[in-house]
Coordinates of C-alpha atoms in Angstrom, one line a residue:
M156 CA 5.2 -13.9 1.9
D157 CA 4.3 -10.4 1.9
Y158 CA 4.9 -9.8 5.1
I159 CA 8.6 -11.1 4.9
V160 CA 8.7 -8.3 2.4
L161 CA 8.5 -5.8 4.5
L162 CA 10.1 -6.7 7.5
G163 CA 13.1 -6.9 5.0
F164 CA 11.9 -3.6 3.8
G165 CA 12.4 -2.7 8.2
I166 CA 15.8 -3.9 9.1
G167 CA 16.6 -3.2 5.7
G168 CA 16.1 1.2 6.4
L169 CA 17.6 0.4 10.5
Y170 CA 21.3 -1.5 9.2
I171 CA 21.3 1.8 7.1
Y172 CA 20.3 4.2 9.5
Y173 CA 23.0 3.6 12.1
A174 CA 25.8 1.3 9.4
P175 CA 28.7 3.7 9.6
T176 CA 29.2 6.5 6.8
K177 CA 32.7 5.3 6.0
K178 CA 31.2 1.1 5.6
L179 CA 28.1 2.5 3.9
L180 CA 29.9 4.8 1.4
K181 CA 32.0 0.8 0.2
I182 CA 29.5 -1.1 -1.3
D183 CA 27.6 2.2 -2.9
F184 CA 27.7 3.6 -6.4
G185 CA 24.8 6.0 -6.2
L186 CA 23.9 9.2 -4.7
A187 CA 25.3 9.1 -1.3
K188 CA 29.2 8.5 -2.7
I189 CA 28.6 11.7 -5.9
Y190 CA 28.3 13.5 -2.7
Y191 CA 31.3 12.6 -0.5
R192 CA 33.3 13.1 -3.8
R193 CA 32.0 15.9 -5.4
A194 CA 32.5 18.1 -1.8
K195 CA 35.9 19.7 -1.1
D196 CA 36.3 18.7 2.9
K197 CA 35.8 14.7 3.1
G198 CA 34.5 16.0 7.4
V199 CA 31.4 18.0 4.8
G200 CA 31.2 15.4 2.6
L201 CA 30.8 12.7 4.8
N202 CA 28.0 15.0 6.5
K203 CA 26.0 14.8 3.6
A204 CA 26.0 11.4 2.5
R205 CA 24.9 10.7 6.1
E206 CA 22.3 13.1 5.4
Y207 CA 21.1 10.7 2.4
Y208 CA 21.9 7.3 4.6
N209 CA 19.3 8.8 6.9
K210 CA 17.1 10.0 5.0
L211 CA 17.3 6.7 2.7
G212 CA 17.1 4.3 6.0
K213 CA 13.5 5.7 7.1
A214 CA 12.3 6.0 3.8
F215 CA 12.3 2.0 3.9
V216 CA 11.2 2.1 7.2
F217 CA 8.0 4.2 6.7
V218 CA 7.2 1.7 3.7
S219 CA 7.9 -0.9 5.8
I220 CA 5.5 0.5 8.5
T221 CA 3.3 1.5 6.0
G222 CA 2.8 -1.7 4.2
I223 CA 2.3 -3.6 7.0
L224 CA -0.3 -1.4 8.6
I225 CA -2.6 -1.3 5.3
K226 CA -2.2 -5.2 5.4
L227 CA -3.3 -6.1 8.5
F228 CA -6.1 -3.2 7.5
F229 CA -7.3 -5.1 4.5
V230 CA -6.8 -8.5 6.7
L231 CA -8.3 -7.2 9.3
F232 CA -11.3 -5.6 6.8
S233 CA -12.3 -9.3 5.3
S234 CA -12.6 -10.9 8.2
V235 CA -14.9 -8.5 9.2
T236 CA -17.5 -9.0 5.9

């Protein structure tokens, strides 16, 4: 079950990282939409939102990979002892 959740985080992070910005802005009610609306130029707003989405996607993928590695470490460690 834990592996499924961690894989979900990884897939979600990859989706956020590679999805088009405008598509993500349609379903977002968070910080990226605020960056987009506060920008005086829509191009700058899209770039700011994209930077935020890239950071968010990388964080999700990092959590997924780190969680899987920690889980595998404890599984291998418990089988040794």
